[in-house]
Amino acid sequence: QPLRFPGHYHDATTGLHCNRFRYYSPELGRYLESDPVGIQGGLNLYGYCADGNPLRDVDLRGLNKPCPGNCPQQTPPEELAAAEGTDPPGTRRDSSGQLRYAPGHERAGQYAPDPNASGSRIPDHRADRTTIDAHGAALDPSAPATRRALRDRARAQRDLERARAAGDEAAATDAQTRSNRATEQLGEQAADAWAAAAHPEAERVHGGRGPGTFDRVYENPPHRRPPQYIIIEGKGGSSTNSSSRLDGLGERHQQGTTGYRDSVAEHMRDSPRSDAATSELGRQLLVQGDPSRIAYVEVSQPVAPDGSLPPIQARRYSDRTSSTEE
């Protein structure tokens, strides 16, 4: 074989030696040539950014050389400081600035709802969450329902990894759906466990799943009020408050806000699918009066990478004020 530069590829069919390395443009943020042989997918597999001899100067990623034309090699510190804490937990920005779920999240690598983006689905009214006492609430991994949810989630996660590795999008979607369903069940179980610990005399008067309803609603007896009603949104795994609902003025309210709560209560009251008890509960939740009459709470059950269950977390919802947004 004749002498070849590092990165040369010998094509046995044509007898040619092709250079796999390509020049990188920091201004464009990509390599300037596609794979010359066409044996690999994608546009950014190989490359070097150098003016010298590739025998001596090889940079696979095109990131080691000073960037010509004053191109910054990394995000300026002031921009990092400004961005710190503005994105939802469990997310990070990719190279193009798109918000994605971070590794360890149920939907790692997928696009995440961006609260700082513009668009018709961005809430006009957002919720704040304040950590409150979890009262030692915990799920028992050996309990049948919890054990079943953990088992189903583990199987779905395993199937998801295999489907992604095989490039089977349909199987990956199915596995992700099954994983989400299992983590939702853990969130609902955590909601019940927290309610039993924080409000032991409260009675569960409603349980639902999906849009247009609350996960759980509990009612305290008269001598334990306020609050009279405890509305709980159960979260499993790394789930976030991505839901929102429109009001009569066309403004969108994030889950956890008073507007969102009232919109769900109106749906429970007015929906033809609601039974008499659900309709009456919706009407009661819309009664104006003492704000302490209703507690709106998020209860989450994280899931560790090894499948174990960290402590349950509880947070109280409140409407975000303009001073908070600033």
mmCIF file with all atom_site columns, C-alpha atoms in Angstrom, residues 134-139 190 299-304 308-314:
data_model
loop_
_atom_site.group_PDB
_atom_site.id
_atom_site.type_symbol
_atom_site.label_atom_id
_atom_site.label_alt_id
_atom_site.label_comp_id
_atom_site.label_asym_id
_atom_site.label_entity_id
_atom_site.label_seq_id
_atom_site.pdbx_PDB_ins_code
_atom_site.Cartn_x
_atom_site.Cartn_y
_atom_site.Cartn_z
_atom_site.occupancy
_atom_site.B_iso_or_equiv
_atom_site.pdbx_formal_charge
_atom_site.auth_seq_id
_atom_site.auth_comp_id
_atom_site.auth_asym_id
_atom_site.auth_atom_id
_atom_site.pdbx_PDB_model_num
ATOM 1  C CA . ALA A 1 134 ? -43.595 15.442 52.033 1.00 0.00 ? 134 ALA A CA 1
ATOM 2  C CA . HIS A 1 135 ? -44.463 14.135 55.526 1.00 0.00 ? 135 HIS A CA 1
ATOM 3  C CA . GLY A 1 136 ? -42.296 11.075 55.002 1.00 0.00 ? 136 GLY A CA 1
ATOM 4  C CA . ALA A 1 137 ? -44.542 9.709  52.255 1.00 0.00 ? 137 ALA A CA 1
ATOM 5  C CA . ALA A 1 138 ? -42.918 6.824  50.400 1.00 0.00 ? 138 ALA A CA 1
ATOM 6  C CA . LEU A 1 139 ? -43.839 4.009  48.061 1.00 0.00 ? 139 LEU A CA 1
ATOM 7  C CA . ALA A 1 190 ? -47.166 8.865  45.051 1.00 0.00 ? 190 ALA A CA 1
ATOM 8  C CA . VAL A 1 299 ? -46.467 15.332 44.024 1.00 0.00 ? 299 VAL A CA 1
ATOM 9  C CA . SER A 1 300 ? -43.665 13.573 42.167 1.00 0.00 ? 300 SER A CA 1
ATOM 10 C CA . GLN A 1 301 ? -41.967 10.207 42.489 1.00 0.00 ? 301 GLN A CA 1
ATOM 11 C CA . PRO A 1 302 ? -38.490 10.358 40.933 1.00 0.00 ? 302 PRO A CA 1
ATOM 12 C CA . VAL A 1 303 ? -36.960 7.184  39.544 1.00 0.00 ? 303 VAL A CA 1
ATOM 13 C CA . ALA A 1 304 ? -33.201 6.678  39.878 1.00 0.00 ? 304 ALA A CA 1
ATOM 14 C CA . SER A 1 308 ? -34.852 2.541  42.700 1.00 0.00 ? 308 SER A CA 1
ATOM 15 C CA . LEU A 1 309 ? -37.250 5.087  44.197 1.00 0.00 ? 309 LEU A CA 1
ATOM 16 C CA . PRO A 1 310 ? -35.827 8.240  45.823 1.00 0.00 ? 310 PRO A CA 1
ATOM 17 C CA . PRO A 1 311 ? -38.003 10.122 48.342 1.00 0.00 ? 311 PRO A CA 1
ATOM 18 C CA . ILE A 1 312 ? -41.322 11.527 47.178 1.00 0.00 ? 312 ILE A CA 1
ATOM 19 C CA . GLN A 1 313 ? -41.300 15.289 46.545 1.00 0.00 ? 313 GLN A CA 1
ATOM 20 C CA . ALA A 1 314 ? -44.193 17.698 47.083 1.00 0.00 ? 314 ALA A CA 1
#
